[in-house]
mmCIF file of C-alpha atoms and ligand atoms in Angstrom:
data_model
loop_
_atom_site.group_PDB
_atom_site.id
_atom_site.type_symbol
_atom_site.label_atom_id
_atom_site.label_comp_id
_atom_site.label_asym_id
_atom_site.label_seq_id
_atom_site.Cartn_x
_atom_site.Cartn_y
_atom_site.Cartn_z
ATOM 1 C CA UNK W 16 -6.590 -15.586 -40.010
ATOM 2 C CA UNK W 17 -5.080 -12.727 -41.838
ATOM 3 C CA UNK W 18 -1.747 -10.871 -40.641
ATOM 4 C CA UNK W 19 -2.230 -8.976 -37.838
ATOM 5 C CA UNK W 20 -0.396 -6.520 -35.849
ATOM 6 C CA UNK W 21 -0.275 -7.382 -32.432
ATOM 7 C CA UNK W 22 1.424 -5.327 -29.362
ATOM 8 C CA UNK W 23 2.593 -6.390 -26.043
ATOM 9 C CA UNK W 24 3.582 -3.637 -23.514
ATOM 10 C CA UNK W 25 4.160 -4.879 -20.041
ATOM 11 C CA UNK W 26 7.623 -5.570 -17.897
ATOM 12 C CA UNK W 27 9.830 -7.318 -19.930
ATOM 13 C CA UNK W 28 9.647 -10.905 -17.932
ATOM 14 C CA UNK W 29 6.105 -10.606 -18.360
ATOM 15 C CA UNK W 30 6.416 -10.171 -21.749
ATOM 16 C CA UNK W 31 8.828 -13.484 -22.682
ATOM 17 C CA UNK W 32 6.463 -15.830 -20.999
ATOM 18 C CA UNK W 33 3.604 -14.173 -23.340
ATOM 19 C CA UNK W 34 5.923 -14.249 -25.906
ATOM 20 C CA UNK W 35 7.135 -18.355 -25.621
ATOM 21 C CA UNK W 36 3.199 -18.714 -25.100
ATOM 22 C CA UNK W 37 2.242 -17.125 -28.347
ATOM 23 C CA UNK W 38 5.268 -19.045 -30.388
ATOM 24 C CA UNK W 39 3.643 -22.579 -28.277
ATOM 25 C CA UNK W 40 -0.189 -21.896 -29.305
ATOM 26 C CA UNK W 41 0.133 -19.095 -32.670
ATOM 27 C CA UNK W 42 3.662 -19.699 -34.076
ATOM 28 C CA UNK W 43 2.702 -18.186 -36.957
ATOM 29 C CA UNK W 44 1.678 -14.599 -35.611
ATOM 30 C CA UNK W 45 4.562 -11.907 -35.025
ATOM 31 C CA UNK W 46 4.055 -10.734 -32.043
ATOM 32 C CA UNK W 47 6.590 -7.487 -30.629
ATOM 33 C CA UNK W 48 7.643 -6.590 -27.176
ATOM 34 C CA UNK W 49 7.798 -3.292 -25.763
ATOM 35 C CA UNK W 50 10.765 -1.758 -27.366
ATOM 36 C CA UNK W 51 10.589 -3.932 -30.548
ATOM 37 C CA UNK W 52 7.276 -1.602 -31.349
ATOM 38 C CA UNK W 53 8.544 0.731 -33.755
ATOM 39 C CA UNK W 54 5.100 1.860 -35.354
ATOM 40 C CA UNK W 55 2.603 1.618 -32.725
ATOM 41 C CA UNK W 56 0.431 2.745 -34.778
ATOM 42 C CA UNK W 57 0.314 -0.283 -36.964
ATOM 43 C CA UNK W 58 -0.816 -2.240 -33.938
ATOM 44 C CA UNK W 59 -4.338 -3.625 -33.861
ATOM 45 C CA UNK W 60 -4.688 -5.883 -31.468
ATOM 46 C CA UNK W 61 -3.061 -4.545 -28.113
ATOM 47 C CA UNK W 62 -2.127 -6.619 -24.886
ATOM 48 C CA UNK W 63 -1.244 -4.261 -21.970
ATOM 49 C CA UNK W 64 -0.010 -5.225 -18.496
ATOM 50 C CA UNK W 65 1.687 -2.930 -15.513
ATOM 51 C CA UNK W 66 2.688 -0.685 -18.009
ATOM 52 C CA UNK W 67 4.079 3.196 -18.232
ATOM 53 C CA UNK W 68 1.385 5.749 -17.999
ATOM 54 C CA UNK W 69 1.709 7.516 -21.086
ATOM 55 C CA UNK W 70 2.900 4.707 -22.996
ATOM 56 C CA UNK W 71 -0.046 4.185 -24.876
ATOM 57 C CA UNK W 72 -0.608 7.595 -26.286
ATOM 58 C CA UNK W 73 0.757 6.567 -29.673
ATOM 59 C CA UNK W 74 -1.277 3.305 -30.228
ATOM 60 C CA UNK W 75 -3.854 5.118 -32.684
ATOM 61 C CA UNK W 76 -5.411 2.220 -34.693
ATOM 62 C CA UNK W 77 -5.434 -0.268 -31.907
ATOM 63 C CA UNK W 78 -9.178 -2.897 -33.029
ATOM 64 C CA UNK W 79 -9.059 -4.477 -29.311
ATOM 65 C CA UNK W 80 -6.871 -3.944 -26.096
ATOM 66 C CA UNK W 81 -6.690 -6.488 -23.290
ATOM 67 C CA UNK W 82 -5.457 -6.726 -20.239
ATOM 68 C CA UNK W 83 -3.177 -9.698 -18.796
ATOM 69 C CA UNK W 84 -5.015 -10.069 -16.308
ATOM 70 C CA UNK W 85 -8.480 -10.153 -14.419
ATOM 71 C CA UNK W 86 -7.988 -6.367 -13.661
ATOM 72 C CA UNK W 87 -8.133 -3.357 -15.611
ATOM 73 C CA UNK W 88 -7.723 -0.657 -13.159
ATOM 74 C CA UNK W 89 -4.039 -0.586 -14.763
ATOM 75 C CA UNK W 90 -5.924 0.711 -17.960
ATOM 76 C CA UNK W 91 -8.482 2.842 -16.692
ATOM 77 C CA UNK W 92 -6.418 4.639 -14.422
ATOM 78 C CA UNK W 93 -4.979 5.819 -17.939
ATOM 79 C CA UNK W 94 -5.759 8.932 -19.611
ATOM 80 C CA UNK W 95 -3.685 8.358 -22.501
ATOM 81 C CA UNK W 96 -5.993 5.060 -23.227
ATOM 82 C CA UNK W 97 -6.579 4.637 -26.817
ATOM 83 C CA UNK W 98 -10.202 5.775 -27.404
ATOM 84 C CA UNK W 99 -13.285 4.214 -28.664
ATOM 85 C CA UNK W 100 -11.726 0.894 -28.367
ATOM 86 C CA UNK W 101 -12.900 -2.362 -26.718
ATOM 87 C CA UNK W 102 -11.453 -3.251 -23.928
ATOM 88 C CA UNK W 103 -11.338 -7.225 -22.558
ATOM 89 C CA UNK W 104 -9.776 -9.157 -19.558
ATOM 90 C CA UNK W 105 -8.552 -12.481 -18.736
ATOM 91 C CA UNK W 106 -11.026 -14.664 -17.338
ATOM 92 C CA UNK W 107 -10.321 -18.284 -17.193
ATOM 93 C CA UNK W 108 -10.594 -21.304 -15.208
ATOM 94 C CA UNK W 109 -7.088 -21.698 -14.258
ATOM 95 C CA UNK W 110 -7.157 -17.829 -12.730
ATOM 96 C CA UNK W 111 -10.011 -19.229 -10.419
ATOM 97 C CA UNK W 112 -8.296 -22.528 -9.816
ATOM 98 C CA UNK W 113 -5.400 -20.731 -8.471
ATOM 99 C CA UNK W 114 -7.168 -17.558 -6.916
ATOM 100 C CA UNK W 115 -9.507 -20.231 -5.129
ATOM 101 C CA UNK W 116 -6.939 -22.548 -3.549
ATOM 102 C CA UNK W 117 -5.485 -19.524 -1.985
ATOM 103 C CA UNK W 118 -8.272 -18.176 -0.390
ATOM 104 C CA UNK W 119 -8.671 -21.595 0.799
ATOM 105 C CA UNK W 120 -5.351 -22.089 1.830
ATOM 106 C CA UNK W 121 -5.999 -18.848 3.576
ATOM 107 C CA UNK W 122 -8.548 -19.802 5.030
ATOM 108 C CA UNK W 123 -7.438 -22.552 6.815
ATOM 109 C CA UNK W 124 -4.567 -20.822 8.029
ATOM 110 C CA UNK W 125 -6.770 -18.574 10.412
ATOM 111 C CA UNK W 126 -9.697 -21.779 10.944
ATOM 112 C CA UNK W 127 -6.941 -24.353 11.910
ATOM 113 C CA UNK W 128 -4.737 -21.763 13.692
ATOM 114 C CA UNK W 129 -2.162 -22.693 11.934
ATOM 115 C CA UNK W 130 -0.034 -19.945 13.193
ATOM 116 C CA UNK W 131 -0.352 -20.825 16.368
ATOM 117 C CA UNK W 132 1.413 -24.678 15.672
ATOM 118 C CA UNK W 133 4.112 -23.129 14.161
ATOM 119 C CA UNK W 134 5.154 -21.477 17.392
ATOM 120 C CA UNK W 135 3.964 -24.285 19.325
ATOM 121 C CA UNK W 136 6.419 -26.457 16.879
ATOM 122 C CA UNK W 137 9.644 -23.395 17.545
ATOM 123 C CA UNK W 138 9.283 -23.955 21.552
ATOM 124 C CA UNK W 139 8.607 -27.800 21.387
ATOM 125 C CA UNK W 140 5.176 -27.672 22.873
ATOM 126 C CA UNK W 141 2.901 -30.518 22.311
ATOM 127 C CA UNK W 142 -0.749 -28.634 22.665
ATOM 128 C CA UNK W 143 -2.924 -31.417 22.593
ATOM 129 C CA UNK W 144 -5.651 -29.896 24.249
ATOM 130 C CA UNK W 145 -6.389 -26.474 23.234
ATOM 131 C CA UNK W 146 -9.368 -26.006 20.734
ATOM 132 C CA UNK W 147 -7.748 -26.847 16.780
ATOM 133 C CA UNK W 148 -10.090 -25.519 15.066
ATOM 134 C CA UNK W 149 -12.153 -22.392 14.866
ATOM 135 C CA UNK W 150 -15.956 -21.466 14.487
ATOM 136 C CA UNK W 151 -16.006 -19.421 11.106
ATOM 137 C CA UNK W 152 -18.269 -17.873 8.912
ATOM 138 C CA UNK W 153 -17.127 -16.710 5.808
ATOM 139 C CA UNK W 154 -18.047 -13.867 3.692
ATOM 140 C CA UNK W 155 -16.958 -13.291 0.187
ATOM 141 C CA UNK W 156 -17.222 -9.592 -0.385
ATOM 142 C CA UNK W 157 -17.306 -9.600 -4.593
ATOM 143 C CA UNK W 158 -19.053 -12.441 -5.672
ATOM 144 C CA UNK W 159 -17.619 -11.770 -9.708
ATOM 145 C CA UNK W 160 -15.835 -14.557 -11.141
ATOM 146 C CA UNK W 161 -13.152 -15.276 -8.817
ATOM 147 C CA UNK W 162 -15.154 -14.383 -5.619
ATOM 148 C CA UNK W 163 -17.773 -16.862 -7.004
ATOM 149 C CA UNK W 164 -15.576 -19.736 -7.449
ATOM 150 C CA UNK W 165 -14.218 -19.364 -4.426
ATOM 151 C CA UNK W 166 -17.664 -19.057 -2.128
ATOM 152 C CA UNK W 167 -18.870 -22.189 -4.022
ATOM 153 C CA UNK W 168 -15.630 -24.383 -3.146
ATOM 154 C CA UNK W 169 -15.728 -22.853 0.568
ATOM 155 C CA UNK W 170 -19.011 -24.273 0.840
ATOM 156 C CA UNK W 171 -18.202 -27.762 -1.206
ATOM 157 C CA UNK W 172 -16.058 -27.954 1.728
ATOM 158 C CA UNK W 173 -18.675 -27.979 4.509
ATOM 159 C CA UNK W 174 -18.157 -23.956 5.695
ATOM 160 C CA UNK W 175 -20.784 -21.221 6.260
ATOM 161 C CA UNK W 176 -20.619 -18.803 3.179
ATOM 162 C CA UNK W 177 -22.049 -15.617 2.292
ATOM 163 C CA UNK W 178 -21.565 -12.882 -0.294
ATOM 164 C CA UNK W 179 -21.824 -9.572 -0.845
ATOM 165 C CA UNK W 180 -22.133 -8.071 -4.288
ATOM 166 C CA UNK W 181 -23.660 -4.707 -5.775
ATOM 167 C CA UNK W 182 -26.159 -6.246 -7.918
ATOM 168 C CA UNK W 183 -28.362 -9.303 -6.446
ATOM 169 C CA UNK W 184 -26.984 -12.452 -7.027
ATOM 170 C CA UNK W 185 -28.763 -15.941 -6.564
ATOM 171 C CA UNK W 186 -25.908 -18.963 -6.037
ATOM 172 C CA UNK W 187 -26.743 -21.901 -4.635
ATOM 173 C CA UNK W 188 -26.198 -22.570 -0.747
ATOM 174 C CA UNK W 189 -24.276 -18.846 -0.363
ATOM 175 C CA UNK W 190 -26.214 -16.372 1.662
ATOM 176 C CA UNK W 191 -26.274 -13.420 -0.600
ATOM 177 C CA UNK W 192 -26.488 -9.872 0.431
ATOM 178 C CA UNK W 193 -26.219 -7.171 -2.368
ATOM 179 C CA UNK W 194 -26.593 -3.383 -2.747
ATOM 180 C CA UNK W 195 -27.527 -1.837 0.810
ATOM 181 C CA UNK W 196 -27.291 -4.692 2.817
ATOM 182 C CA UNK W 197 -23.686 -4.689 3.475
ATOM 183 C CA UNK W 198 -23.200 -3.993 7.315
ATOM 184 C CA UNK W 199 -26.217 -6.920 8.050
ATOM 185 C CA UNK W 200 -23.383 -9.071 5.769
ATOM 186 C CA UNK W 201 -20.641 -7.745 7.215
ATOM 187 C CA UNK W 202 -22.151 -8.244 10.888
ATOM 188 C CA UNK W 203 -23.004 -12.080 9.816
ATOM 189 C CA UNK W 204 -19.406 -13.043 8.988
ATOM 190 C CA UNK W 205 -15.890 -13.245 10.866
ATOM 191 C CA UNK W 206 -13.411 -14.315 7.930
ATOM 192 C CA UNK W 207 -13.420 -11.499 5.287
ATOM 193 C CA UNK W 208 -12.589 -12.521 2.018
ATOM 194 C CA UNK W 209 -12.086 -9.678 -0.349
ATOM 195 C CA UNK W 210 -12.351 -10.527 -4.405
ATOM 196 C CA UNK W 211 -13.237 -6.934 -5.185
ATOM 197 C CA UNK W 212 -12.641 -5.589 -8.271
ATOM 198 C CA UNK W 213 -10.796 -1.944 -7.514
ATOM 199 C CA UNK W 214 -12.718 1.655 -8.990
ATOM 200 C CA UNK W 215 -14.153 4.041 -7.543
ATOM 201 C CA UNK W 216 -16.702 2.877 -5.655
ATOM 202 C CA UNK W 217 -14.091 0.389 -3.817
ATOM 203 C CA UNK W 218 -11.304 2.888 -2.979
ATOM 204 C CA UNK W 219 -9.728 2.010 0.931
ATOM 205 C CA UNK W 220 -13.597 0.176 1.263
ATOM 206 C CA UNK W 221 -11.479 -2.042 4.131
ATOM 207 C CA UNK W 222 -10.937 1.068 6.510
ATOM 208 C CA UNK W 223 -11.212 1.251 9.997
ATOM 209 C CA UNK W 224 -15.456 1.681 9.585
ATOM 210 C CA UNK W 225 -15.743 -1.470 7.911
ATOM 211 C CA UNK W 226 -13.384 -3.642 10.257
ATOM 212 C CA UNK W 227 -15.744 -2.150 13.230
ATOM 213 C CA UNK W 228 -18.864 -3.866 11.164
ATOM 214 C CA UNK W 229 -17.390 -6.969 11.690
ATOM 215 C CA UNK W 230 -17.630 -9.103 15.154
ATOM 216 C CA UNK W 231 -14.035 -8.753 16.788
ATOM 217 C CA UNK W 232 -11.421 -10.875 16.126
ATOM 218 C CA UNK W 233 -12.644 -11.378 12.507
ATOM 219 C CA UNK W 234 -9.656 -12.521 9.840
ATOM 220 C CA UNK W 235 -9.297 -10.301 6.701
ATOM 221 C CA UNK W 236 -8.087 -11.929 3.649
ATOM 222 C CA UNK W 237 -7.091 -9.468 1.028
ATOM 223 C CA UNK W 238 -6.361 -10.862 -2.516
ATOM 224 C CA UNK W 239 -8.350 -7.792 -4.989
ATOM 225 C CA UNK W 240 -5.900 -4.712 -4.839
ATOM 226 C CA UNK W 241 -4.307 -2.927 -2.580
ATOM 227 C CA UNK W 242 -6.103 -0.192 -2.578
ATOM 228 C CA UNK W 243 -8.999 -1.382 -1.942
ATOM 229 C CA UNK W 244 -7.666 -1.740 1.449
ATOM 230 C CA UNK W 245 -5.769 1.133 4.300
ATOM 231 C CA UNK W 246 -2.938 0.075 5.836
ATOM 232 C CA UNK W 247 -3.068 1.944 8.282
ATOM 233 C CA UNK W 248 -6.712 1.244 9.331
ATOM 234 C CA UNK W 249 -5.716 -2.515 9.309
ATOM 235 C CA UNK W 250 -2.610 -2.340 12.054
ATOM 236 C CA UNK W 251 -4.724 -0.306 13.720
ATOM 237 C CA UNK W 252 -7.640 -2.858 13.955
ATOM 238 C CA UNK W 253 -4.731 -6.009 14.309
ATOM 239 C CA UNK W 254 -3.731 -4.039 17.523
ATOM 240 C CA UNK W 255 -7.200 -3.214 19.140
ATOM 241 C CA UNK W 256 -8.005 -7.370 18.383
ATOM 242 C CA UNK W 257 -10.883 -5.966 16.138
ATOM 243 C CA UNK W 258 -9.077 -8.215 13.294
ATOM 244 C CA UNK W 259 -7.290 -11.338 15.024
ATOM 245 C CA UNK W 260 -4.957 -11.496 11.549
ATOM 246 C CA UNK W 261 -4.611 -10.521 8.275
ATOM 247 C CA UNK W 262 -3.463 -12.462 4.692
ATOM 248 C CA UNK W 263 -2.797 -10.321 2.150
ATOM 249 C CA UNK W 264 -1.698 -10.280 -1.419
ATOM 250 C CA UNK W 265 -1.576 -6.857 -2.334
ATOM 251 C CA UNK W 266 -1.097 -3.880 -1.331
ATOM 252 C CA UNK W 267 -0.968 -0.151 -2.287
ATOM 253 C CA UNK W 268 2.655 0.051 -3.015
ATOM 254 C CA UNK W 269 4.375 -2.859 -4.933
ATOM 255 C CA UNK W 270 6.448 -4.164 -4.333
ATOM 256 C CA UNK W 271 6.016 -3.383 -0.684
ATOM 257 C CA UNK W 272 8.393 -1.011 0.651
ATOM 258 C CA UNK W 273 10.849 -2.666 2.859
ATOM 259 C CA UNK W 274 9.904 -0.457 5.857
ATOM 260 C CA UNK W 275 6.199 -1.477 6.065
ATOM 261 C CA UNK W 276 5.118 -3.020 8.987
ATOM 262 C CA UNK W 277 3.593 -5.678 7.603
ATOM 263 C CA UNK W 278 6.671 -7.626 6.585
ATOM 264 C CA UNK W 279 7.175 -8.321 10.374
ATOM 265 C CA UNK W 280 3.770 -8.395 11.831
ATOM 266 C CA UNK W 281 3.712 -11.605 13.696
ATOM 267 C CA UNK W 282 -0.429 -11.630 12.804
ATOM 268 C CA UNK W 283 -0.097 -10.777 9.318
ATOM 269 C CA UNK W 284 0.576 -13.134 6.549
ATOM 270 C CA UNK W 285 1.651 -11.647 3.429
ATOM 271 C CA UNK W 286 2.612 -12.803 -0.240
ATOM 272 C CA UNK W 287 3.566 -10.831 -2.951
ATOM 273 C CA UNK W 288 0.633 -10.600 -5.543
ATOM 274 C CA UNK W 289 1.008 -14.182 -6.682
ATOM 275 C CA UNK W 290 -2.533 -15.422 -5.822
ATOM 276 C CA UNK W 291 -3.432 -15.874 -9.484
ATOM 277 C CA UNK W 292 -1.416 -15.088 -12.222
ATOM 278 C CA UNK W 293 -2.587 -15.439 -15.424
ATOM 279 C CA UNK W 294 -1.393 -18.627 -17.443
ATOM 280 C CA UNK W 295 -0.682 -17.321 -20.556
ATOM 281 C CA UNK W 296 -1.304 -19.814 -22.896
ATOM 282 C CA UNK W 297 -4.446 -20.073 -21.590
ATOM 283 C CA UNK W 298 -4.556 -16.344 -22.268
ATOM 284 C CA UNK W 299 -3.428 -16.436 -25.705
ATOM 285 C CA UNK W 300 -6.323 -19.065 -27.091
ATOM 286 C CA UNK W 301 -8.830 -16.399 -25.250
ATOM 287 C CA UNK W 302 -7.517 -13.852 -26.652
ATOM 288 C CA UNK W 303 -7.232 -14.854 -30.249
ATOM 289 C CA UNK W 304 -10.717 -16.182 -29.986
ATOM 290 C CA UNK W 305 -12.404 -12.865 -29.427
ATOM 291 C CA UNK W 306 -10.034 -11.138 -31.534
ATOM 292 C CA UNK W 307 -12.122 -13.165 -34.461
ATOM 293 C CA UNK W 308 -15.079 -12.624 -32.730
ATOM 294 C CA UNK W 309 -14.044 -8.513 -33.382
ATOM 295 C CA UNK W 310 -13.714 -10.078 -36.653
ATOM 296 C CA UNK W 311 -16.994 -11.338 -37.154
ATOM 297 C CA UNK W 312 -19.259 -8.509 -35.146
ATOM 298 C CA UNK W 313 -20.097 -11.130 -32.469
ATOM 299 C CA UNK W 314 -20.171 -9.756 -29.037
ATOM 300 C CA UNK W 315 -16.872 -9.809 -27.224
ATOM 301 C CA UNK W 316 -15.876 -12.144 -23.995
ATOM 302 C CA UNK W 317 -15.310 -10.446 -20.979
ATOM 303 C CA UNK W 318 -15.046 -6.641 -22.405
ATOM 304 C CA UNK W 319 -15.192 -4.376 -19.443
ATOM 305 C CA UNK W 320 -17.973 -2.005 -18.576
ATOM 306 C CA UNK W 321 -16.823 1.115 -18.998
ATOM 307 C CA UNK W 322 -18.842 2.573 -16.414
ATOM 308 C CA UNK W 323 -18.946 0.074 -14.001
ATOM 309 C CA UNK W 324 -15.029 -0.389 -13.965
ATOM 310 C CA UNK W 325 -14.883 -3.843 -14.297
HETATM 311 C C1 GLV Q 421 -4.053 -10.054 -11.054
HETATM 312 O O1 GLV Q 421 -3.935 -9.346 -10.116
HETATM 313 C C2 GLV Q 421 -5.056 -9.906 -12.075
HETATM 314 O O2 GLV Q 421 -5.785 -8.894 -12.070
HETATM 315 O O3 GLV Q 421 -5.156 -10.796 -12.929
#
């Protein structure tokens, strides 16, 4: 492969694990961090995560951008985007290994009221005979990637799954709903798993309305973006009982602001935006790989639809 100029603009301890992944997999590409960029526009190839709006303005020549992760909304929330250019995200199997086993995780949390035995556990009661395990049916609202992976291993594992997507979608044992059909899904499910990708069209989607679609005491799982989802809307619904809990990963400020009530909310789980992170030397042999793809006019691997967001 010929010398290339590659750019990485993203917080900087982002940028030394891409940077110790590149030297692992590519020793022999150059690869410059943030600051290190004095000529952005010799850069071709351009990875991008979290960064400055505005930042970008000066990366003329850029061949391919990518983003770090499975979103873009970083990027096209960007008018200073560099124009004209192709535009690709991660998409591997170790994101959905990881973004799977949470929503499992999750899952279970709210089916084998788990919170529940860890108060039973603080006041030494032995609760032998209330009911361990709850009557769920799950619904995957996204069914891209991620939201796929995860329906399928919900269902390897014996639950009731269905899906909701824009576009029809056929998977194998997952009720699918698409396009119009979304309050008969959202009546037919009381574990909400949202795997969303965020634009437009899913801007606060998980607002009070929505929550009221669902039968009461339904569990909301959030791990898209944050927001996709109101805050508000959702203590609101935790207090009325129309959601019995909540486990989120995101949320529309991050980090979250120490004052928000969900840090205390004894029916709200919460983790900070670590349900998948991108392993990056997984990332590096994708991205290299469809930067010689740009090299040899072959269609691109995951490049985003411009105008569906995603
Ligand atoms: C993480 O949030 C990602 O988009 O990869």
């Amino acid at each position: 492969m010929k010398d290339i100029s590659i750019g990485l603009v993203t917080p900087a301890a982002i940028g030394r694990r891409w940077l110790d992944a590149f030297k692992r997999v590519a020793p022999h590409l150059k690869v410059l961090l943030n600051d290190e960029i004095t000529d952005p526009g010799a850069i071709e190839l351009l990875l991008v995560w979290k960064h400055q709006k505005g930042v970008l303005a000066p990366f003329e020549n850029v061949k391919l951008l990518y983003s770090l992760g499975a979103g873009v909304d970083h990027l096209l929330a960007d008018p200073d985007l560099p124009k004209n250019v192709p535009i690709c995200r991660i998409v591997d199997p170790l994101l959905s290994f990881s973004m799977s086993n949470y929503i499992i995780y999750a899952v279970l949390e709210f089916q084998r009221r788990m919170d529940k035995y860890r108060k039973d556990q603080q006041t030494g009661t032995w609760d032998h005979y209330a009911p361990p395990e709850r009557t769920i049916h799950i619904g995957v609202l996204g069914l891209g990637y991620l939201g796929q992976d995860a329906a399928c291993k919900l269902t390897g594992l014996g639950f009731d799954v269905s899906g909701y997507s824009l576009s029809p979608k056929n998977i194998p044992n997952i009720n699918c709903y698409h396009g119009a059909q979304l309050d008969s899904f959202l009546t037919a499910v009381n574990v909400l798993v949202c795997t969303v990708p965020y634009t437009k069209k899913t801007h606060a989607l998980l607002n009070q309305s929505l929550f009221n679609k669902l039968p009461k005491g339904s569990y909301l799982i959030n791990v898209a973006r944050g927001k996709v989802q109101v805050a508000s809307d959702i203590l609101a619904a935790l207090d009325s009982g129309q959601l019995a809990g909540a486990f989120l990963d995101v949320f529309e400020t991050e980090p979250l602001p120490s004052d928000s009530p969900f840090w205390q909310h004894p029916k709200v789980n919460i983790t900070p935006h670590i349900a998948s992170i991108t392993n990056p030397e997984a990332g590096v042999q994708q991205i290299m790989a469809n930067w010689q793809r740009l090299q040899q006019r072959k269609p691109l691997d995951n490049q985003v639809n411009l105008q569906k967001g995603y």
